[in-house]
XYZ file of C-alpha atoms in Angstrom:
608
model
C -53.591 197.405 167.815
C -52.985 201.330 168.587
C -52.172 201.601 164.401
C -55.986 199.645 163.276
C -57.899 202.258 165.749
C -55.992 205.239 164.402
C -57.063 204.204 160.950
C -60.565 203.175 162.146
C -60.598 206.904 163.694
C -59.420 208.285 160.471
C -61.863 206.596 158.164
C -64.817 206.467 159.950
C -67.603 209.150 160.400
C -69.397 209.028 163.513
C -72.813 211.477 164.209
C -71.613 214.637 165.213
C -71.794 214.885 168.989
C -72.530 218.527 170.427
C -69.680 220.746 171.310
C -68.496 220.621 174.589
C -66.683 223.915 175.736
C -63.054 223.536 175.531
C -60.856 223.607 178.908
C -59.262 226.581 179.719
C -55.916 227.224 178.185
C -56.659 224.129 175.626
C -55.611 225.094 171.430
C -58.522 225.542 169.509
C -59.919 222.471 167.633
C -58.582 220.704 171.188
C -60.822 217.777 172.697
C -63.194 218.465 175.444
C -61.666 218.614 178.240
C -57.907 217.570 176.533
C -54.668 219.105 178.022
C -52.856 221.902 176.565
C -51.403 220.643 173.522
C -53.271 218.061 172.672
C -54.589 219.197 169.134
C -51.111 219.497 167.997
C -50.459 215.878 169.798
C -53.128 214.387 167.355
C -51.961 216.050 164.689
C -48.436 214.849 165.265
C -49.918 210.951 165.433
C -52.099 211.500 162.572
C -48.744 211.971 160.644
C -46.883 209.404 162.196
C -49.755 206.669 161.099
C -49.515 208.769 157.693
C -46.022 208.028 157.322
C -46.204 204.449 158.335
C -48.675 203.583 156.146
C -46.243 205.067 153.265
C -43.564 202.761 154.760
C -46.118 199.787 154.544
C -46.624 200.073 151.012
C -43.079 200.653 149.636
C -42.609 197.148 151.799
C -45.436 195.794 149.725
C -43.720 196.719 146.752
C -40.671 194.380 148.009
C -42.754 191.394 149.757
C -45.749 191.301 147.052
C -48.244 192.346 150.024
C -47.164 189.913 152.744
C -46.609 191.707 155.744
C -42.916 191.388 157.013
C -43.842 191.460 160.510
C -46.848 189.045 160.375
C -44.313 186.697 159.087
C -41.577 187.214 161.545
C -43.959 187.209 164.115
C -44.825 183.177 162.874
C -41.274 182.265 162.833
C -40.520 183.531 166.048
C -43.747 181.334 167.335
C -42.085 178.676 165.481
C -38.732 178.661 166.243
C -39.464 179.578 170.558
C -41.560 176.735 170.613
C -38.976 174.163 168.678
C -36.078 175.456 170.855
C -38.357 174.714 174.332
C -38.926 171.048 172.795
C -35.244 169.156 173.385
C -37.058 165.626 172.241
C -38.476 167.174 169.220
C -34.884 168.899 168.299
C -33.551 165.250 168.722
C -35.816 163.578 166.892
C -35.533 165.863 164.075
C -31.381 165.295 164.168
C -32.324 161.999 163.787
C -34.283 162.255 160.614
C -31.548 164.526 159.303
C -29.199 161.386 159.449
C -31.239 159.419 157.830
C -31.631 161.393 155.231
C -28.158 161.722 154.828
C -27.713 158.253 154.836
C -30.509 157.815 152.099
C -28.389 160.480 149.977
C -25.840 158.225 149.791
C -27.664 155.538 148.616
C -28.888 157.578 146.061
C -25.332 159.007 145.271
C -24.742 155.084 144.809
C -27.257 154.903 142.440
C -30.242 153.983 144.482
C -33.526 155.295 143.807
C -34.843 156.369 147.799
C -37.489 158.896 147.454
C -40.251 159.400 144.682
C -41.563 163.226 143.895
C -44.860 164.312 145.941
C -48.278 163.753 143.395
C -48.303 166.333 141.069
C -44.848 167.235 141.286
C -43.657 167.028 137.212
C -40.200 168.769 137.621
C -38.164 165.736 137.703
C -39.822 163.820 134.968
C -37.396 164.043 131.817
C -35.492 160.577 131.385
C -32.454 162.712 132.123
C -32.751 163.237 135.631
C -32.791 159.471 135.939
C -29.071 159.793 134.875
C -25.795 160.917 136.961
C -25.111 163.337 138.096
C -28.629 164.421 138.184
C -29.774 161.378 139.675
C -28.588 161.789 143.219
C -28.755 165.696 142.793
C -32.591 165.633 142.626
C -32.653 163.070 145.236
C -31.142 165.446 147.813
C -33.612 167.991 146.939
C -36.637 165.799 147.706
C -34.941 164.381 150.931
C -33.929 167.727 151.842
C -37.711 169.014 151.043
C -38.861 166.156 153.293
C -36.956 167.275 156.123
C -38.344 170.760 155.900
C -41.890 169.651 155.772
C -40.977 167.413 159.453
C -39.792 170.539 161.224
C -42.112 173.125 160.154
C -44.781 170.798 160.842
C -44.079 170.709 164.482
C -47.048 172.137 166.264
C -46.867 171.867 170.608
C -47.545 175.024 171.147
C -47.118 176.558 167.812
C -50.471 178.893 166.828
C -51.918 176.733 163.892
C -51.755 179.759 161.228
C -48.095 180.199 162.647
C -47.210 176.716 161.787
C -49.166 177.171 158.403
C -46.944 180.359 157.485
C -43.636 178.992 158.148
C -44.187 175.632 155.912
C -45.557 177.568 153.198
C -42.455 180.228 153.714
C -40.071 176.997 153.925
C -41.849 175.347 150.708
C -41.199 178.462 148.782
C -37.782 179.051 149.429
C -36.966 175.277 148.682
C -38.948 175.812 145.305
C -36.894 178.451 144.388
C -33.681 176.850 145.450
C -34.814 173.677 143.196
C -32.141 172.805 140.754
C -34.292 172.721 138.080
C -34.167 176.602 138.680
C -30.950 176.740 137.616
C -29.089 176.292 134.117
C -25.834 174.410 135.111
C -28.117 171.953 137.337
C -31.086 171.156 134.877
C -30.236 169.077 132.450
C -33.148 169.837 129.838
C -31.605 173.234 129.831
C -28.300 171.976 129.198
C -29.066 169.676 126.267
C -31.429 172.668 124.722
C -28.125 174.792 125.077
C -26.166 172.176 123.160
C -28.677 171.365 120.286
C -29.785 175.377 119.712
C -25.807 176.801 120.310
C -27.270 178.820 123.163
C -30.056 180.387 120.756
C -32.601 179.122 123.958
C -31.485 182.094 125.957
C -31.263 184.481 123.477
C -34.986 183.468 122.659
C -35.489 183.686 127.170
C -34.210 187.475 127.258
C -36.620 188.492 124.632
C -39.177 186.551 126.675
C -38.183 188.668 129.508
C -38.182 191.766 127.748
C -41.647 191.238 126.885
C -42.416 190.008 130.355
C -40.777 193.406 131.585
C -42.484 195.311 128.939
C -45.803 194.094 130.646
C -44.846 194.397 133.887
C -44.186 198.476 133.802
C -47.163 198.915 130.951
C -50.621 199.728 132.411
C -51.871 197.471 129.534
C -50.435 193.936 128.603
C -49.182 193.521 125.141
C -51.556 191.024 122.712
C -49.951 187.882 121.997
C -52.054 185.754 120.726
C -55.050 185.336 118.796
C -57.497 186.087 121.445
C -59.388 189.656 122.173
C -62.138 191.253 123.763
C -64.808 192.012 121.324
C -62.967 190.112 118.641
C -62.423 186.636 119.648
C -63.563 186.774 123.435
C -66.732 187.722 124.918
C -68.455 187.625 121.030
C -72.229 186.460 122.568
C -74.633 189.084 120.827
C -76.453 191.507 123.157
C -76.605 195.164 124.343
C -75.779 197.379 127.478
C -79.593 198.271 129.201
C -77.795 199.754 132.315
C -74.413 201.664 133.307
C -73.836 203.017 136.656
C -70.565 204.151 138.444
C -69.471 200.245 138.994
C -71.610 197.729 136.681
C -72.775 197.631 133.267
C -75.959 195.364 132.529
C -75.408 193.517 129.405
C -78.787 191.590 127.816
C -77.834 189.218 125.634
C -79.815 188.260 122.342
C -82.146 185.303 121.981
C -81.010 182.994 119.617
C -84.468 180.688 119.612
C -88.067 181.749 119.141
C -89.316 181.405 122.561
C -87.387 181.614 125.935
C -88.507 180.389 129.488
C -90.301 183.497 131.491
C -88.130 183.760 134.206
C -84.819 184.860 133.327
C -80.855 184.766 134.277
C -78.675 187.086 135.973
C -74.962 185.893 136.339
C -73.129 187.802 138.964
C -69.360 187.661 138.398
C -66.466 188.311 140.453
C -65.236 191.880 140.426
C -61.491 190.340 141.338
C -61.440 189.506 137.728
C -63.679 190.091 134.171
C -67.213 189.051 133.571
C -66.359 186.800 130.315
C -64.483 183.932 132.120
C -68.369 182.860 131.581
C -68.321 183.937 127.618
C -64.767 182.957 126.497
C -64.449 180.970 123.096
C -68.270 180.460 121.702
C -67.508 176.381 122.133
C -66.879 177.036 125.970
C -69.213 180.042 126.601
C -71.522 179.259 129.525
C -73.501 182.085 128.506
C -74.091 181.009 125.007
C -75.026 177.590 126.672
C -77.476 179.079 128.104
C -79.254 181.052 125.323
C -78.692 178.752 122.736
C -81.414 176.633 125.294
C -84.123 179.044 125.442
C -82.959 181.267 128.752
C -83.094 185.272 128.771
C -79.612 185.535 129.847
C -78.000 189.360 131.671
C -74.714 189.551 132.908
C -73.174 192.284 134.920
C -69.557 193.654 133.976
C -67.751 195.270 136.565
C -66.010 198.617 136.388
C -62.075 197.953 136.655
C -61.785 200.949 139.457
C -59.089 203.392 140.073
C -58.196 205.371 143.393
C -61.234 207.722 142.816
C -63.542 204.626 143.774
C -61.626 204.229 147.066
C -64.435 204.875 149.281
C -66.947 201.966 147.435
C -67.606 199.549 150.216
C -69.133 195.946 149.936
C -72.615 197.180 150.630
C -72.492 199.520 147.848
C -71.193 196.900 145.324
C -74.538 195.302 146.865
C -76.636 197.862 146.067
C -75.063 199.230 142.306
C -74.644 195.331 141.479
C -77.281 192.657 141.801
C -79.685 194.911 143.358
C -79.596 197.853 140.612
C -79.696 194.512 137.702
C -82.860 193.223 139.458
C -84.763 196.319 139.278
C -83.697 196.968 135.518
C -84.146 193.110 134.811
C -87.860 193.535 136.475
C -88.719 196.292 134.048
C -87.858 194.759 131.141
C -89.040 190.972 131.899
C -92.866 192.468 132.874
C -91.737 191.506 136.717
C -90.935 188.079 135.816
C -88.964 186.104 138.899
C -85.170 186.038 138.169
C -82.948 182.904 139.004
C -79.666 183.952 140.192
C -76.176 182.674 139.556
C -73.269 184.227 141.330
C -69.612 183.167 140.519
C -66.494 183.194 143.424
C -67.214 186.629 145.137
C -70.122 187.312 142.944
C -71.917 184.134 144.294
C -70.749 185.889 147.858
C -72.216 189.013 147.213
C -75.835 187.425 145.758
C -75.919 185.223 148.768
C -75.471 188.044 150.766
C -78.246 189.700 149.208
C -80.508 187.083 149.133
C -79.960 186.753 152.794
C -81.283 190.227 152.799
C -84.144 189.625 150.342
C -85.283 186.474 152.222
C -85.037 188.735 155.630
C -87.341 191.532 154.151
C -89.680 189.548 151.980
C -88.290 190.828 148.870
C -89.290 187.567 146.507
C -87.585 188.896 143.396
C -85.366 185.697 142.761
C -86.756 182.287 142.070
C -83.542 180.198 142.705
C -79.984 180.986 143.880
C -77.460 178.982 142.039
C -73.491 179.657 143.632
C -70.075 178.769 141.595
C -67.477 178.094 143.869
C -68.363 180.347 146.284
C -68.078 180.354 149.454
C -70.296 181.866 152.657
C -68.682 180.587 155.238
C -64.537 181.427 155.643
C -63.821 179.129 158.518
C -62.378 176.765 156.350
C -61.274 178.900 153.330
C -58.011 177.034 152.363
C -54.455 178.448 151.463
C -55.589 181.771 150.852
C -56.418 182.281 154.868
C -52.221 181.975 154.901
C -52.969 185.470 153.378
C -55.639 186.123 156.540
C -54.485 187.246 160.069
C -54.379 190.597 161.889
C -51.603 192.051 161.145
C -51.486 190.776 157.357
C -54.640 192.524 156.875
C -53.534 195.648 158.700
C -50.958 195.763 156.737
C -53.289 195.621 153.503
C -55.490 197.962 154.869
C -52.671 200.592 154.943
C -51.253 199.955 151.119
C -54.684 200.334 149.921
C -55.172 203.318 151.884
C -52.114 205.109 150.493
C -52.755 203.641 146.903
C -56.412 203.576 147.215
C -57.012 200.374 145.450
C -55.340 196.718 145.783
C -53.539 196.122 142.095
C -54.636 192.849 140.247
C -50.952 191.844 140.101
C -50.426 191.704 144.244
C -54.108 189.144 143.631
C -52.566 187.528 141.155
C -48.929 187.047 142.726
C -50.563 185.575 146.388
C -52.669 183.321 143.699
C -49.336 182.191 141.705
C -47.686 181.153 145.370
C -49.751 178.811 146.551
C -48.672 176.895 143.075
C -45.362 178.129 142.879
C -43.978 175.090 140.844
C -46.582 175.634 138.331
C -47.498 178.811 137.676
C -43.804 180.865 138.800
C -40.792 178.477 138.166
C -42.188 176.095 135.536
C -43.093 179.150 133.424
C -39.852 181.002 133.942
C -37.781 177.740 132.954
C -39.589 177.199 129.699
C -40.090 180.735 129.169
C -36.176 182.236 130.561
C -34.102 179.084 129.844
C -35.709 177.155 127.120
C -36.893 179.834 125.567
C -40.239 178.552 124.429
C -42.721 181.337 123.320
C -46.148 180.554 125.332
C -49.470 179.931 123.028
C -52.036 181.422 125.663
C -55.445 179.670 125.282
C -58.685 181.988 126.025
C -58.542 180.784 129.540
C -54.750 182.486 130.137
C -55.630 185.582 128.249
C -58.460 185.682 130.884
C -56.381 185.065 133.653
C -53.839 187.751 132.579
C -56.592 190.734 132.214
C -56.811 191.730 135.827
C -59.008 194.239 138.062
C -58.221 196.827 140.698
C -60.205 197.090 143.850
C -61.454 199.494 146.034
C -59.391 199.717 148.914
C -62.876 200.467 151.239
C -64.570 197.613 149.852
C -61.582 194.578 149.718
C -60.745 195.941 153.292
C -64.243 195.159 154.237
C -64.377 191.512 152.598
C -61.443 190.598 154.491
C -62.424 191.969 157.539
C -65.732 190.708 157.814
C -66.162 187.560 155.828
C -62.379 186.224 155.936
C -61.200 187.462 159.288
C -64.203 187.495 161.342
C -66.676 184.913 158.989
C -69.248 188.019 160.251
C -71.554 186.195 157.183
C -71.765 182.937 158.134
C -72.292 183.732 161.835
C -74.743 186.291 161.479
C -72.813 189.481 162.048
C -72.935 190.952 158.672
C -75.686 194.179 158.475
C -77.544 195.409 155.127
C -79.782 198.460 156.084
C -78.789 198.892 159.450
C -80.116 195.033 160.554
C -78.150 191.533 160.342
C -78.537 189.209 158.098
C -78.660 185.455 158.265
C -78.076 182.537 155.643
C -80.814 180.390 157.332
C -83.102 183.163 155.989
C -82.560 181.950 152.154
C -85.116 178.923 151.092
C -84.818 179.678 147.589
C -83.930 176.327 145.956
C -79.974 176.729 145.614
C -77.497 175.278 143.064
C -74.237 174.950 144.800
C -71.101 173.816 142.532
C -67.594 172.993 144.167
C -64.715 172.056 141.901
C -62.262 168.941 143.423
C -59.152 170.876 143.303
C -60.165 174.598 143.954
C -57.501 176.198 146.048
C -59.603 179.525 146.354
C -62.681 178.178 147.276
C -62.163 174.384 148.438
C -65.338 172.642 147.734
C -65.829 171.476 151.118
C -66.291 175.181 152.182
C -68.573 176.187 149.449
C -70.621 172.599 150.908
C -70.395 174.407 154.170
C -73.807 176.425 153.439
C -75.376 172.764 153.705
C -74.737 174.210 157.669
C -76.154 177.428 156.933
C -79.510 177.063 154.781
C -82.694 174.510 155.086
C -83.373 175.015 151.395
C -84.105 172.758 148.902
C -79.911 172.101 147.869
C -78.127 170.655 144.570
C -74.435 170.161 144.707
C -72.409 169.316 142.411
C -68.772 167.826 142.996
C -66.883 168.503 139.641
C -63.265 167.727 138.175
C -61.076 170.417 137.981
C -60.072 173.680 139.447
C -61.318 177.126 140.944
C -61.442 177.975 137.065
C -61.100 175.000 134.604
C -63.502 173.418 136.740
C -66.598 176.016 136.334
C -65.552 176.260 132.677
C -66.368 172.803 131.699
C -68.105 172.670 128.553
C -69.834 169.374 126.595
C -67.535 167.303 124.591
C -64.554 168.813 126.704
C -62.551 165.169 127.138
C -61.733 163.926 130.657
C -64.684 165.727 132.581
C -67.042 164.424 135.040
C -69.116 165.331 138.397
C -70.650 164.368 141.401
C -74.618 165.308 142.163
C -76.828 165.268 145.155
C -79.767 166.863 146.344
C -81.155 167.221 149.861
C -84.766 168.241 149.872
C -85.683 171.284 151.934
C -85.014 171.124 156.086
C -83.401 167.390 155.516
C -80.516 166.366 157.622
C -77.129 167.199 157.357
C -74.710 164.835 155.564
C -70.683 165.641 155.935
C -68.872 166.571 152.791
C -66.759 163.225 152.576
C -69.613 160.704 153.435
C -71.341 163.017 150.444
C -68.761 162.221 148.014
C -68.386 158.625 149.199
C -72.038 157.887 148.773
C -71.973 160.263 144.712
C -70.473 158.005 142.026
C -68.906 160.488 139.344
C -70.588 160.544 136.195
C -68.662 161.282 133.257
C -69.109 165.028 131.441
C -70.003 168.138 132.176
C -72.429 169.632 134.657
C -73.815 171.861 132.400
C -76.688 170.445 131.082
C -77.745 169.292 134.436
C -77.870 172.946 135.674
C -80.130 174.044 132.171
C -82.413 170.616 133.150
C -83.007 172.201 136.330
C -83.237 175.939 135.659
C -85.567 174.963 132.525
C -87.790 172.865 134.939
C -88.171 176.249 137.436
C -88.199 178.743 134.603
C -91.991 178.579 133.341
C -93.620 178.557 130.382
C -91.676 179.667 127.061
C -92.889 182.862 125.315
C -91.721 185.153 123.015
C -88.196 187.090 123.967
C -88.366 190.332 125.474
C -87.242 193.381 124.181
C -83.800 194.518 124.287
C -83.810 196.733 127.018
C -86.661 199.119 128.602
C -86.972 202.231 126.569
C -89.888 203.847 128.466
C -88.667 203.315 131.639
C -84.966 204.468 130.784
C -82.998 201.273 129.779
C -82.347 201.958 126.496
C -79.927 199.827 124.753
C -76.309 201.805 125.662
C -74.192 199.591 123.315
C -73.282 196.420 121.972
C -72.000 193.435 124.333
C -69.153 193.575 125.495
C -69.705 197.215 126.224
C -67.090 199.488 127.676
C -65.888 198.708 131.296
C -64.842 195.219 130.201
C -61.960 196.833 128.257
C -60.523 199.070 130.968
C -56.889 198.783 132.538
């Protein structure tokens, strides 16, 4: 595309060639040998991509980041290829009159259709009742229909065909009628019992909703807060630079194991998903057993960290914590545990490490997170040329991607849940919300650099550069198969950021010594899966280093689940790699510079 090299032109900084003399007549500032004119010619497309990439993001604003013409473009491929396909057309008129004859039946009375798994929308005892009955009938038969034709595929590019169901899905979810008052029936009986008090309670919802939504900081609601109620593990800052802050946290048992922790979060969102509540804390868990425990906490950037690239969160994250973790454990081997992107960025650098024979780490340990995109799930909807050309030039006007565009593309792939669900109890029942730890989590965003997120979806989403051994640290590629540490892998069942069978995928990519672990739950929920939490349980294998390759679902078949959490399992094995127990280290490294900044949760956790 002529736009991506213009922008490639613009950003990049080649060596300076020498200067050439300029042809005679040419403006000054011209190219060698360029006609008259063609300085100002440059100029004049320099300002045309300028404006366009304006236009781009005030569409953003409008389409929550999706690029219009990436999406028309997947219709068009849709709809060409269905109007070239006569039998198809006629088979799909068929199904249309059969689901109109099936409406009538359930006009009649007749139950014809049941909602998809998971689907609780329809579940009140009045929508058994007429007219509801048959009205939420016709939605599912319509829904059906939908998911026939957009899953036609002769012909149809496979991430085409993938765009226009999920585009068809989400205008159907909007156009449910449980989205609307005169057609739900809960919200009509909560309008009789309260006199209509339910949407005088859902405008002050909105208003608060609104309130948050222009406000550069969410308003507290509930009883949870950074410092106060969240993120409360005892410990100190030992290192701040321009993106991380080190926290050490403080023993609570006489001796610890030698080798110590370092949890690498993802920057997408804040470091304490792993220290919520104290009863759900992972980090606690892991004091509390006798580990030396450092987390990093990202900065939450603004447009003056546009230029930080991946590499350079590389270098100022894990990196910069291992060399201030090696001077104040004595040099002690540190086990490594990187969470979503964070477990992308440590493999990454381990890749590196195990390249160059940097033996700093002792074990690897990766929380749904992935290394190789070729499978990545709904998100690669998200993932195509022009979508992330179209990225690329919002986050070059605005110079960072804002949490809520993350958080919208997020909310879409669960629509029913996490948009229309909440706005119906929230707008029309008007039923305040009670976040638990986990929401507030969820609702305290990050920026990021628009350099460094244009990178990660260039290179590991788009082009899976990683996994196929494209990717260069220090001027050299690196490779997966060059990581033998032993590794740690956890997947959660129904992760729709990371689907476990991609985050098994480095079962491809490595011949170490490999624990996965298969556990209930989500992208979140899932990795925050404490003892004694109710309903819990996991799936574990290990294959021992350079043994043969087992697929993801004859792993699963051949794991029965085991009831709790994976926790312990994951101390077990770190304690049995961690050496012998000593006395704690000192908080920080005065001597060599790392003294104590602050007290945990320090400062860049609390930035909006």
């Amino acid at each position: 595309m002529i736009e991506w090299k213009l922008v490639n032109a613009r950003t990049a900084t080649p060596p300076e060639a020498p200067a050439a003399p300029a042809a005679p007549g040419a403006a000054p500032g011209a190219a060698p040998g360029a006609a008259p004119g063609a300085a100002s010619g440059a100029a004049s497309w320099g300002g045309i991509c300028r404006f366009d990439r304006a236009w781009h993001a005030s569409e953003a604003r409008l389409t929550s980041g999706l690029s219009p013409a990436a999406f028309w473009l997947a219709c068009a491929d849709w709809a060409l290829h269905l109007a070239d396909s006569p039998a198809q057309r006629a088979e799909l008129r068929h199904l249309a009159w059969v689901q109109a004859h099936r409406f009538g039946q359930a006009v009649l009375g007749g139950h014809v259709v049941d909602p998809a798994p998971g689907d609780r929308r329809f579940q009140s005892e009045l929508w058994q009742q007429a007219p509801y009955h048959a009205l939420y009938q016709g939605f599912l038969l319509t829904e059906a229909w939908w998911k026939a034709a957009t899953g036609f595929g002769t012909g149809v590019s496979a991430h085409h065909q993938k765009m226009v169901a999920f585009a068809a899905r989400q205008w159907l979810d909007m156009l449910a009628p449980t989205n609307f008052p005169w057609t739900n029936p809960d919200v009509l009986r909560a309008t009789a019992e309260t006199g209509g008090r339910n949407f005088l309670l859902g405008l002050k919802n909105y208003l608060d909703d609104w309130h948050d939504a222009i406000s550069d900081v969410p308003a507290a609601r509930g009883p949870y807060e950074v410092g106060r109620t969240l993120a409360v593990s005892p410990g100190k800052v030992v290192l701040r630079n321009a993106l991380i802050e080190l926290i050490q946290y403080a023993p609570t048992t006489a001796t610890v194991a030698r080798e110590p922790v370092l949890i690498v979060p993802a920057w997408i969102m804040k470091y304490y998903i792993l220290d919520l509540s104290p009863h759900n804390s992972l980090i606690k868990f892991l004091v509390d057993r006798g580990h030396t425990v450092f987390a990093i906490s990202w900065k939450n950037p603004g447009a003056d960290l546009r230029d930080m690239g991946l590499d350079d969160y590389r270098r100022l994250g894990p990196m910069a914590a291992l060399d201030a973790i090696g001077k104040i454990c004595g040099g002690a081997r540190v086990h490594g545990c990187g969470y979503c992107l964070g477990g992308t960025l440590l493999a990454m650098a381990a890749a590196a490490m195990g390249r160059d024979g940097d033996d700093r780490l002792a074990s690897l340990t990766l929380l749904a997170a992935q290394t190789d995109f070729t499978e990545a799930g709904e998100l690669q909807l998200f993932i195509g040329e022009g979508q992330v050309s179209f990225l690329e030039d919002v986050m070059d006007v605005r110079g960072t991607l804002d949490s809520r565009q993350m958080a919208g593309a997020f909310q879409m792939l669960r629509s029913n849940d996490l948009v229309w669900s909440r706005l119906i109890r929230s707008y029309m029942l008007g039923e305040t919300e009670n976040p638990s730890d986990l929401m507030t989590w969820n609702a305290d965003g990050t920026r990021m650099p628009a350099r460094m997120h244009g990178e990660y979806l260039r290179h590991l989403f788009l082009d899976d550069d990683l996994a196929e051994g494209r990717f260069d640290i220090d001027g050299a590629p690196v490779s997966l198969g060059d990581i033998r540490l032993p590794c740690f892998l956890v997947g959660t069942e129904t992760d729709h950021i990371a689907p476990w069978r991609s985050v098994f995928k480095l079962h491809l990519l490595s011949p170490a010594d490999m624990v996965f672990v298969l556990t209930s739950g989500g992208h979140n929920a899932g990795i925050v899966s404490e003892p004694g939490h109710t309903g819990r349980f996991y799936r574990m294998g290990r294959r021992r280093p350079g043994g043969a390759y087992v697929g993801p679902d004859a792993w699963r078949e051949a794991h029965a689940p085991v009831a709790g959490s994976w926790w312990p399992e994951w101390a077990a094995w770190l304690t049995e790699r961690s050496g012998e127990r000593g006395a704690p280290p000192p908080m920080g490294a005065r001597v060599a510079g790392l003294a104590p900044l602050c007290d945990a949760p320090g400062t860049y956790v609390r930035e909006h």
